[in-house]
Coordinates of C-alpha atoms in Angstrom, one line a residue:
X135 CA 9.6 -19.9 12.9
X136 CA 8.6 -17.5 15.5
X137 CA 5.3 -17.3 16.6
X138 CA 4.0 -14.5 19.4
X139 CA 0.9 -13.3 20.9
X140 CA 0.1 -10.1 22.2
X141 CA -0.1 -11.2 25.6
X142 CA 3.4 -12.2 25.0
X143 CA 4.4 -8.9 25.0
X144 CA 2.3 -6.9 27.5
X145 CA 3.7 -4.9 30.2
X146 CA 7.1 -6.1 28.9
X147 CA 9.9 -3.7 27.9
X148 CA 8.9 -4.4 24.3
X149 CA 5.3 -2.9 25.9
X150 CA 5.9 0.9 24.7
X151 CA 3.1 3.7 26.4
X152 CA 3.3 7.5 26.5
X153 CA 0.5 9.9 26.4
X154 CA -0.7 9.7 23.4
X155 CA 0.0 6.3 22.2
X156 CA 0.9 2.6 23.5
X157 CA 3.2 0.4 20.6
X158 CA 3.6 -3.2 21.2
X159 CA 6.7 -3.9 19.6
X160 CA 6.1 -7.7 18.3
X161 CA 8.9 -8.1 16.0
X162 CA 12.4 -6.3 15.9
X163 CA 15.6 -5.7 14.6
X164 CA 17.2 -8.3 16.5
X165 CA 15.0 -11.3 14.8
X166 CA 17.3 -10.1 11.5
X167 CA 14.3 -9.9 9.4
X168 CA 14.7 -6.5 7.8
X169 CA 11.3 -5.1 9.1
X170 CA 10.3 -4.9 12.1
X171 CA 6.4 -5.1 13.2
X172 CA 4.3 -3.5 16.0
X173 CA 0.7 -3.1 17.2
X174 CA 0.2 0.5 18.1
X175 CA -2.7 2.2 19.4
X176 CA -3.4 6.0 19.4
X177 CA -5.7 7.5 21.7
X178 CA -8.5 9.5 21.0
X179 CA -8.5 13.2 21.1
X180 CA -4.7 13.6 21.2
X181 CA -2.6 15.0 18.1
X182 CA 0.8 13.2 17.5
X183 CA 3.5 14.5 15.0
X184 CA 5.6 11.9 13.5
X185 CA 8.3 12.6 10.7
X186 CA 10.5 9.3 10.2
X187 CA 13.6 10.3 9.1
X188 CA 15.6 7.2 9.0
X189 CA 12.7 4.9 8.3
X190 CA 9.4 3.4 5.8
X191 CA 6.2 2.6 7.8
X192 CA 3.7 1.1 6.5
X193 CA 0.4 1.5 8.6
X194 CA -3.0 -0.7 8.8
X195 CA -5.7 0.2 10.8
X196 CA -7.9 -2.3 12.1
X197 CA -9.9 -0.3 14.3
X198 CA -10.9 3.3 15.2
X199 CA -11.5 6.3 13.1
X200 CA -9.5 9.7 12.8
X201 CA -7.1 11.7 10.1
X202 CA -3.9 12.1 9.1
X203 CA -2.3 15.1 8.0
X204 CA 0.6 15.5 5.1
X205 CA 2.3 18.4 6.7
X206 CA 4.2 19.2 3.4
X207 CA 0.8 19.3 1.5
X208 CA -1.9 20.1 4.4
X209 CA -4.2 17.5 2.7
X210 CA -5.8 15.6 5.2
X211 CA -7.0 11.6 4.9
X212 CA -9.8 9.7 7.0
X213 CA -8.4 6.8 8.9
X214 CA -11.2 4.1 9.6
X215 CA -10.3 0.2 9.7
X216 CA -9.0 -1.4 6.4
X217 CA -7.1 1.8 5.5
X218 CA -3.3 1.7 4.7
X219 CA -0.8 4.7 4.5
X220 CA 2.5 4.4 3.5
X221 CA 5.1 6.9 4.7
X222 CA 7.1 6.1 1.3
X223 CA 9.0 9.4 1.7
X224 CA 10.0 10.0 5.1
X225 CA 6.8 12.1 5.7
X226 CA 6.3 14.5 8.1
X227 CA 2.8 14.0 9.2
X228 CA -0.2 14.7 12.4
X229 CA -2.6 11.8 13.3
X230 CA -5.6 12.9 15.2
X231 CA -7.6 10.2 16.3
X232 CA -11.4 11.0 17.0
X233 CA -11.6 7.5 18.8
X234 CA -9.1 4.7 20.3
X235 CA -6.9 3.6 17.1
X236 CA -5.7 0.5 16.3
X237 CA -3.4 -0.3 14.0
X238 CA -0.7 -2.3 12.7
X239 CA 2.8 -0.8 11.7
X240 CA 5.6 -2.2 9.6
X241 CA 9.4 0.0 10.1
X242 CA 12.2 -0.8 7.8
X243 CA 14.8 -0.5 9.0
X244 CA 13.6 -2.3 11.7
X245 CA 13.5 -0.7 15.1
X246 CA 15.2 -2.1 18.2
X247 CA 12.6 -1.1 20.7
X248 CA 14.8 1.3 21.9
X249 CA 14.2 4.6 19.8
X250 CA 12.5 7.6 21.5
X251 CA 10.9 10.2 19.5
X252 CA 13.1 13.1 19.2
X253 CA 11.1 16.8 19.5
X254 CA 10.3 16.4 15.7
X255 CA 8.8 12.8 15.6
X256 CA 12.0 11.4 14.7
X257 CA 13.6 8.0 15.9
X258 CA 17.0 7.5 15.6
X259 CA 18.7 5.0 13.3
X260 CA 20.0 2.6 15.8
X261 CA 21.3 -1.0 14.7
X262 CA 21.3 -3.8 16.5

């Protein structure tokens, strides 16, 4: 059993922050569970692009309010807490957050905590 809090992780190197967003990386490829599982919040007023090539994320937000955008279709979705999206087919997609975001995110494959975004939003598939 593993058990971890978030203060566990905080201002570790599993303790991700860059302008526009800060990801806690809680659980990762090297527990050799087949997901891996991470706090993230995204900061109001930025825009991020994201396209996960190489990976599914599921995404919950618990707190905050803001929008995603399917780049391939231009619709747009409100994000407010006890929303889910699924990126289900390696989506390219914008999230604008109008406040602080909160949310939790799933990646299978899991990530090592080592991935950077490239300049399209992409992490590389690295394996443990």
């Amino acid at each position: 059993m593993i058990v971890r809090t978030l203060d566990e992780i905080t201002d570790t190197d599993a303790d991700i922050k860059t302008d526009n967003w800060r990801s806690k990386r809680i659980i990762l490829a090297k527990e050799g569970v087949g997901f891996s599982v991470h706090e993230t919040t995204l900061y109001a007023g930025t825009t991020s692009d994201f396209w996960y090539a190489n990976h599914i994320e599921a995404v919950f937000i618990t707190e905050g309010e803001g929008e995603i955008e399917d780049k391939a279709t231009g619709k747009v979705y409100p994000l407010a807490p006890g929303t889910l999206y699924l990126l289900n087919d390696h989506d390219k997609h914008q999230v604008r957050p109008k406040t602080d975001i909160k949310c939790v995110c799933v990646f299978n494959p899991p990530v090592t905590g080592r991935e950077v975004h490239d300049e399209h939003g992409v992490y590389p598939l690295i394996t443990e």
